[in-house]
CSV table of C-alpha atoms in Angstrom, one decimal:
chain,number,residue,atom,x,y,z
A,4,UNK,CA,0.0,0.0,0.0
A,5,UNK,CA,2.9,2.3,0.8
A,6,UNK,CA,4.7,1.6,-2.6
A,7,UNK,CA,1.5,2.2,-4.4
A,8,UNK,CA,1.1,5.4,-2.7
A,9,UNK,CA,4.4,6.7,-3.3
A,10,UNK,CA,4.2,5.3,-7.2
A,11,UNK,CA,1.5,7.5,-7.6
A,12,UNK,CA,2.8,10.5,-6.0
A,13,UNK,CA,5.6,10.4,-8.0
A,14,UNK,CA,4.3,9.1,-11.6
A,15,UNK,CA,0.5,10.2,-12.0
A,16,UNK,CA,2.0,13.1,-13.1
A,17,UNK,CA,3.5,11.8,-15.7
A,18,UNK,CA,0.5,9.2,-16.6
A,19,UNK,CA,-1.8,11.9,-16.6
A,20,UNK,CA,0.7,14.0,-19.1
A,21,UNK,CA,1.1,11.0,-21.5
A,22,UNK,CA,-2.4,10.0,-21.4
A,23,UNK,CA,-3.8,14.1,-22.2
A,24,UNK,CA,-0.9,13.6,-25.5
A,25,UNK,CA,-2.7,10.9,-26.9
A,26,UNK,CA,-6.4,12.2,-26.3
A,27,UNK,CA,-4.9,15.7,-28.0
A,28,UNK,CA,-3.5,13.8,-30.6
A,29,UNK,CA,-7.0,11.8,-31.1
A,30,UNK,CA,-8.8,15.1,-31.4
A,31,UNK,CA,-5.9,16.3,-34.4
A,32,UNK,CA,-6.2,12.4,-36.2
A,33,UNK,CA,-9.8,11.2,-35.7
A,34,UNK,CA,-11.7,10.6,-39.1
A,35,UNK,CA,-14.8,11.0,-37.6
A,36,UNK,CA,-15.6,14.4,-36.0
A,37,UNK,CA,-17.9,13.0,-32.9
A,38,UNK,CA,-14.9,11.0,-32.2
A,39,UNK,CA,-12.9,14.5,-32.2
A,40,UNK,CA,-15.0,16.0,-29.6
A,41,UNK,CA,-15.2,12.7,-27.4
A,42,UNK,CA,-11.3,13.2,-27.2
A,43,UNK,CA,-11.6,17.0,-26.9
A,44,UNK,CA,-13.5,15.8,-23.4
A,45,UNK,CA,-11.2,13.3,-22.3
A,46,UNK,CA,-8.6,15.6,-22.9
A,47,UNK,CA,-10.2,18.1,-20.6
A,48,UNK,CA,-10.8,15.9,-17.8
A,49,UNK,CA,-7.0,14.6,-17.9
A,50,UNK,CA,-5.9,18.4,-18.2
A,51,UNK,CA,-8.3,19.0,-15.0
A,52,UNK,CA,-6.8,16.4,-13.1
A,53,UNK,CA,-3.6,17.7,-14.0
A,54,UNK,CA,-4.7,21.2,-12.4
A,55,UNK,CA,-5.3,18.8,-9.1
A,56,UNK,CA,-2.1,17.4,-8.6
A,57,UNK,CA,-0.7,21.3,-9.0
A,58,UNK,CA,-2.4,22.8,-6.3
A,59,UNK,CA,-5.3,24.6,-8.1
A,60,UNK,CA,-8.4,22.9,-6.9
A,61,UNK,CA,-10.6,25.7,-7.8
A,62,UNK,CA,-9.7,26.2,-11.2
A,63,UNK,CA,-9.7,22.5,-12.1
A,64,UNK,CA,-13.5,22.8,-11.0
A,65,UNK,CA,-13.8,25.5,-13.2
A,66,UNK,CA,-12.2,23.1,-16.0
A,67,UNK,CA,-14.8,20.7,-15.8
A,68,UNK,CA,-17.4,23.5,-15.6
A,69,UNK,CA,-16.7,25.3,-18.3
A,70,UNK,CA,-15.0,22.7,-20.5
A,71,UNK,CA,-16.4,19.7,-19.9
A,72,UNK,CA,-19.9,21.2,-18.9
A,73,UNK,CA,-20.3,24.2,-21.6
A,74,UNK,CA,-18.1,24.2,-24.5
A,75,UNK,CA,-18.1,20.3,-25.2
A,76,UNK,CA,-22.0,20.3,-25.2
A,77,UNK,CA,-21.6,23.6,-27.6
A,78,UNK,CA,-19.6,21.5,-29.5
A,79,UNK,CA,-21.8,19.0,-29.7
A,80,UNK,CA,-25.0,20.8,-30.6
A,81,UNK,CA,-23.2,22.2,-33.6
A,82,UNK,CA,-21.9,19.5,-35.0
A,83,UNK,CA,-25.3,17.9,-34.9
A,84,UNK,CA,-27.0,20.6,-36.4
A,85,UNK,CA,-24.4,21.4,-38.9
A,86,UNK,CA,-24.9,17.8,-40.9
A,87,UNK,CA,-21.3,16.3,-41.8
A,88,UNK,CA,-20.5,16.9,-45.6
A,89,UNK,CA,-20.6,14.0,-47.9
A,90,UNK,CA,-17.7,14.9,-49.2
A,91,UNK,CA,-16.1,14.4,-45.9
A,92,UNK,CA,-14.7,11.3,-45.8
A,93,UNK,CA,-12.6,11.6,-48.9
A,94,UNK,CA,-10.2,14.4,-48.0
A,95,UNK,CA,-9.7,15.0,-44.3
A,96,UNK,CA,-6.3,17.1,-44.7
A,97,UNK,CA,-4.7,20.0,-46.5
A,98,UNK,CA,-2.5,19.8,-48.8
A,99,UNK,CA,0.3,21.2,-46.8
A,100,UNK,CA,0.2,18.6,-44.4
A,101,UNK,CA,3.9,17.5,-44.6
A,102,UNK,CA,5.2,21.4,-44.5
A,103,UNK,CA,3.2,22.1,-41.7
A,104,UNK,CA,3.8,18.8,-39.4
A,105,UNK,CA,8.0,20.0,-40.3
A,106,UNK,CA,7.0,23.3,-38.8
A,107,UNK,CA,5.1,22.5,-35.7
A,108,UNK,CA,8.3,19.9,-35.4
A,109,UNK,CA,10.9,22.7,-35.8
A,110,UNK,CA,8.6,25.2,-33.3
A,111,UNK,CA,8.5,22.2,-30.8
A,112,UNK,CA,12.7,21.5,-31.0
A,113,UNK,CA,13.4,25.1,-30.6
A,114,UNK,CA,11.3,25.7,-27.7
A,115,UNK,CA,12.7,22.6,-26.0
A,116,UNK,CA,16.2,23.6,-26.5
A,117,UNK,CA,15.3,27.1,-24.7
A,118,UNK,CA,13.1,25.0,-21.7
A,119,UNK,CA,16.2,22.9,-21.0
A,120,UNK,CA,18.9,25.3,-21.3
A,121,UNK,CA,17.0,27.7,-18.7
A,122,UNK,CA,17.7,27.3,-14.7
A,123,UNK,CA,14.5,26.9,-13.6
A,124,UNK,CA,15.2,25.9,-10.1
A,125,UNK,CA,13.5,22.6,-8.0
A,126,UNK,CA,9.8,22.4,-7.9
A,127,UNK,CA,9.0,23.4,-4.7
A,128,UNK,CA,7.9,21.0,-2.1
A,129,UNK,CA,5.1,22.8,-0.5
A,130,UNK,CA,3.2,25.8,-1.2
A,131,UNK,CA,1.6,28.1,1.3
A,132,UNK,CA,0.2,31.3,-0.6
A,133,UNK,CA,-1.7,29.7,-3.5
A,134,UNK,CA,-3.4,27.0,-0.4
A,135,UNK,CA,-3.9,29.3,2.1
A,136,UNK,CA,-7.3,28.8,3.0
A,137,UNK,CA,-8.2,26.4,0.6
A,138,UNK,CA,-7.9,27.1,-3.0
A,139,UNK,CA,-10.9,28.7,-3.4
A,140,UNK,CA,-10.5,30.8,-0.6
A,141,UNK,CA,-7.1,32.3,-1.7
A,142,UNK,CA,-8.0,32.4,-5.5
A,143,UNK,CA,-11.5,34.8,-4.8
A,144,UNK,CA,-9.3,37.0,-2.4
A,145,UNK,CA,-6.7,37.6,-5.1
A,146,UNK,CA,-9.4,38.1,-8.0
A,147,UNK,CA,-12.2,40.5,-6.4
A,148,UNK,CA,-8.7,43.1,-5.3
A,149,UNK,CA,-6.0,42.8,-7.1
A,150,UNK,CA,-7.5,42.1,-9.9
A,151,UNK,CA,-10.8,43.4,-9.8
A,152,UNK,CA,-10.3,45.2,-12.8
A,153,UNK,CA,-9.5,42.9,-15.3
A,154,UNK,CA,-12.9,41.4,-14.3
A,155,UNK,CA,-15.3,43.3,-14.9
A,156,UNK,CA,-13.7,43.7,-18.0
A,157,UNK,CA,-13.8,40.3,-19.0
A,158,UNK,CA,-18.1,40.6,-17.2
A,159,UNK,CA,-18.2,42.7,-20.8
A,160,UNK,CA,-16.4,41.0,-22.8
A,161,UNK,CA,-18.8,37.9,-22.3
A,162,UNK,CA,-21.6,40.4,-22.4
A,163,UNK,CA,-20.2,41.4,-25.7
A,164,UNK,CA,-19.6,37.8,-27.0
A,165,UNK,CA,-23.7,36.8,-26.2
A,166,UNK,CA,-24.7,39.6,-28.0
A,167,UNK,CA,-22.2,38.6,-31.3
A,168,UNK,CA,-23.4,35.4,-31.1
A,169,UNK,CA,-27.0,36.2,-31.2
A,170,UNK,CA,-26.3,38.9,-33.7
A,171,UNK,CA,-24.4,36.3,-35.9
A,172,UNK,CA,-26.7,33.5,-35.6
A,173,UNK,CA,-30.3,35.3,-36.0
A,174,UNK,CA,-32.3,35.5,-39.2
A,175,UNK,CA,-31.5,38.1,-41.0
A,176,UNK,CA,-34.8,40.7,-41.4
A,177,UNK,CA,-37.5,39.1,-43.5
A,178,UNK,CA,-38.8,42.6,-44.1
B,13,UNK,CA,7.3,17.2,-7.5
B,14,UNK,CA,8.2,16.8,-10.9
B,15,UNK,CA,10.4,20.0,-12.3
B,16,UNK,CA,9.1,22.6,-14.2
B,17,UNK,CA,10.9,22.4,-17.3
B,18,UNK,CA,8.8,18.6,-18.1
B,19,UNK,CA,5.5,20.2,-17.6
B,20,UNK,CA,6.9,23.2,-19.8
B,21,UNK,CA,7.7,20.3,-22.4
B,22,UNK,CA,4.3,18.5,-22.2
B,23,UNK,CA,2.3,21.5,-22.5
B,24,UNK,CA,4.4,22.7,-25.6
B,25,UNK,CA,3.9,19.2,-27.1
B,26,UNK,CA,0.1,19.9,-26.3
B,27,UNK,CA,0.4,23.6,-27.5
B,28,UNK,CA,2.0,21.7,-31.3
B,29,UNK,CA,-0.9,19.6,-32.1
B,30,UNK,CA,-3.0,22.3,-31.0
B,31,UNK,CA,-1.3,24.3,-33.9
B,32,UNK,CA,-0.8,21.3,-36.3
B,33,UNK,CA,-4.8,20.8,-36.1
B,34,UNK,CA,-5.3,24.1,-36.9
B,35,UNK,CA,-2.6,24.0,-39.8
B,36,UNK,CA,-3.8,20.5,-41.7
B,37,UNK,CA,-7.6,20.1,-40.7
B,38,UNK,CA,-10.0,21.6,-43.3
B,39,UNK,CA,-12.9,20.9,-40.9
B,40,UNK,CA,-13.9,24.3,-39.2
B,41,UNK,CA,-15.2,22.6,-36.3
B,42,UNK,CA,-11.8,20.5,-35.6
B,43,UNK,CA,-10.0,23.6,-36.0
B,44,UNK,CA,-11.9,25.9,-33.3
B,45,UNK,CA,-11.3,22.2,-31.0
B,46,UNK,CA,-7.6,22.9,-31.9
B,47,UNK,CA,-7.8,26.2,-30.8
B,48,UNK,CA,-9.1,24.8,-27.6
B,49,UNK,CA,-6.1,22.4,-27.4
B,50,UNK,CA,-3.5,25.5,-27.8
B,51,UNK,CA,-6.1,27.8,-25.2
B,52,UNK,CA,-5.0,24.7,-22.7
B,53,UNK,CA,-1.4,24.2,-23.1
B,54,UNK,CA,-1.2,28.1,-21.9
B,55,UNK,CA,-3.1,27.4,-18.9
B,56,UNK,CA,-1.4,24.4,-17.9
B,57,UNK,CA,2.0,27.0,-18.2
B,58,UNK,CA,0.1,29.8,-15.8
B,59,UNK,CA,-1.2,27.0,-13.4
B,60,UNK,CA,2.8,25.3,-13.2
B,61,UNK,CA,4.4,29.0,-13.2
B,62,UNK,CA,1.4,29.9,-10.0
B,63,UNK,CA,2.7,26.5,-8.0
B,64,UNK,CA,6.3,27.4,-9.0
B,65,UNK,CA,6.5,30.6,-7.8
B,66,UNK,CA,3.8,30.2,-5.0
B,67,UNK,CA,2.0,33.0,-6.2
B,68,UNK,CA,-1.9,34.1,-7.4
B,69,UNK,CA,-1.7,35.7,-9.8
B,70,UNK,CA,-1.1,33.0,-13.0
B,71,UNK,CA,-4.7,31.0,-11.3
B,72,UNK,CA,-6.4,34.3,-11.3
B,73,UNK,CA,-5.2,34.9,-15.0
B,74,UNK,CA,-6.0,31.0,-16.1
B,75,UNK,CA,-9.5,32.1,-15.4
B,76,UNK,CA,-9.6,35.0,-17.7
B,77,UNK,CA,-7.9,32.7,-20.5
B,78,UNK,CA,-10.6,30.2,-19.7
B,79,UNK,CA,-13.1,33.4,-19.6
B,80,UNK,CA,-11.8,34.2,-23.2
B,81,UNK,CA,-11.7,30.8,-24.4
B,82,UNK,CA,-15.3,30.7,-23.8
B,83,UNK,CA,-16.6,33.8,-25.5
B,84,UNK,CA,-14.3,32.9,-28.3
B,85,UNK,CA,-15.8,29.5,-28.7
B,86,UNK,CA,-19.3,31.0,-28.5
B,87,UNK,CA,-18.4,33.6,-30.9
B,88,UNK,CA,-16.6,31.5,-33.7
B,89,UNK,CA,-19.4,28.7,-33.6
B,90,UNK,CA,-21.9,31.6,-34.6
B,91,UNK,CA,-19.5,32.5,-37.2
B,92,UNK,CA,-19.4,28.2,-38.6
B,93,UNK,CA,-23.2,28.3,-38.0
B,94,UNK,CA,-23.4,31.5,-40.2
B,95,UNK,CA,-21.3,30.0,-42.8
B,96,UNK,CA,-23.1,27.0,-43.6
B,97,UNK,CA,-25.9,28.4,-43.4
B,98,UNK,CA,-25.1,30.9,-46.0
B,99,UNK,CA,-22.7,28.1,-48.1
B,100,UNK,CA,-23.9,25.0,-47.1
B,101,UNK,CA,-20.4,23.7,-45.9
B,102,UNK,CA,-17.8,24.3,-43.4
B,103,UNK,CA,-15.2,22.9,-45.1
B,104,UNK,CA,-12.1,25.5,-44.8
B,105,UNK,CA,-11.0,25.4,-48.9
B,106,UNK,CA,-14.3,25.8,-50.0
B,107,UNK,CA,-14.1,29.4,-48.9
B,108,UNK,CA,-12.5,31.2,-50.9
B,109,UNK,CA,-14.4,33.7,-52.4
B,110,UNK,CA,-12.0,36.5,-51.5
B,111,UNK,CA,-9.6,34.9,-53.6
B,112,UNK,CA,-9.1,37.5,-56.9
């Protein structure tokens, strides 16, 4: 029981990080779009429980909320009212696939060269400031003063993004 | 804990097919999930960088990203229902009638 414990303290990291790779990788490769958004889910929850095992219990809550509660079922209700093309199935790519897969590659080298050649430091061990309280606790006391004015900003900016949407998706006047 | 330089690595690799779905997918509706792959892999940087550096204010910003992420989703699957309603396909090269 103690090795299993300390195996998963250690590794569920890392299982969790391999496992959100090949979900991400299912939402880039899947032929069938439902199957994209199944793995657009999975990968949310994985990325959630990744958000756990950092310290930010609030925010993975929000994760599954907003992710895994609101966006996926947008998702979902678009791709069933926008009926797949029959077309579909016989060209799923571009035609710069090869170009752009060298690309991201490059990007991906490039950045990891910088990641290991800066001195980050050690992880540390325990965290007081982003616990204190619970997670919740110290995350609202941070947002409603420090930052208090980046939200209401983002209040209209989702204020402005119901009205677009409306806007966009309304009938356009009959008169 | 694991150090910060792996989790920088995984959410880059995240943050690539994010931007490789976006590149070679001519499905709008894959692309905007893409988007939501790439909208992740920056989070998952603020959420490491707020446990690194035991402070705030990367959970308080990994909420607005999520608050943007939403309206943008909202926003760009008016936009795909527009479209096909309009062209009757949401297929990416099939809209190109800016082209000269």
């Amino acid at each position: 029981m103690e090795a299993l414990v300390s195996f998963f303290s250690n590794y569920m990291l890392y299982i969790l990080m391999g496992v959100t790779i090949l979900t991400a990788v299912g939402v880039v490769y899947s032929k069938n779009a439902v199957h994209s958004v199944v793995a657009l889910l999975l990968t949310m929850i994985l990325v959630a429980g990744i958000y756990l095992m950092l310290d930010a219990e609030f925010i993975a809550a929000v994760q599954l909320l907003v992710y895994a509660g609101g966006i996926i079922v947008l998702f979902v209700f678009m791709l069933l009212l926008v009926a797949l093309h029959k077309d579909e199935a016989l060209r799923l790519f571009n035609t710069y696939t090869l170009i752009s897969l060298g690309l991201v590659a490059f990007l991906v080298i490039m950045l990891a060269v910088v990641f290991f050649g800066t001195p980050f430091g050690p992880a540390p061990a325990t965290v007081t400031n982003i616990v204190k309280g619970g997670s919740t606790e110290a995350v609202a006391g941070t947002l409603y003063s420090a930052y208090i004015l980046p939200f209401e900003i983002a209040s209209i900016l989702l204020l402005v993004a119901m009205v677009g949407a409306i806007v966009l998706t309304k009938e356009r006047g009959k008169s | 804990m694991i150090p910060v330089t792996h989790m920088l690595i995984f959410s880059m690799i995240l943050f690539g097919i994010g931007v490789t779905g976006v590149l070679i997918r001519r499905n709008a509706l894959i692309m905007l999930m893409s988007l939501e792959l790439m909208m992740n892999a920056a989070n998952i940087n603020l959420i490491v960088f707020a446990r690194q550096l035991d402070s705030l204010a990367g959970q308080v910003f990994a909420i607005f990203v999520m608050c943007v992420a939403a309206s943008e989703v909202a926003i760009g699957l008016a936009i795909v229902a527009a479209l096909f309603k309009n062209k009757e396909t949401i297929q990416i090269d099939h809209l190109n009638d800016l082209k000269g």
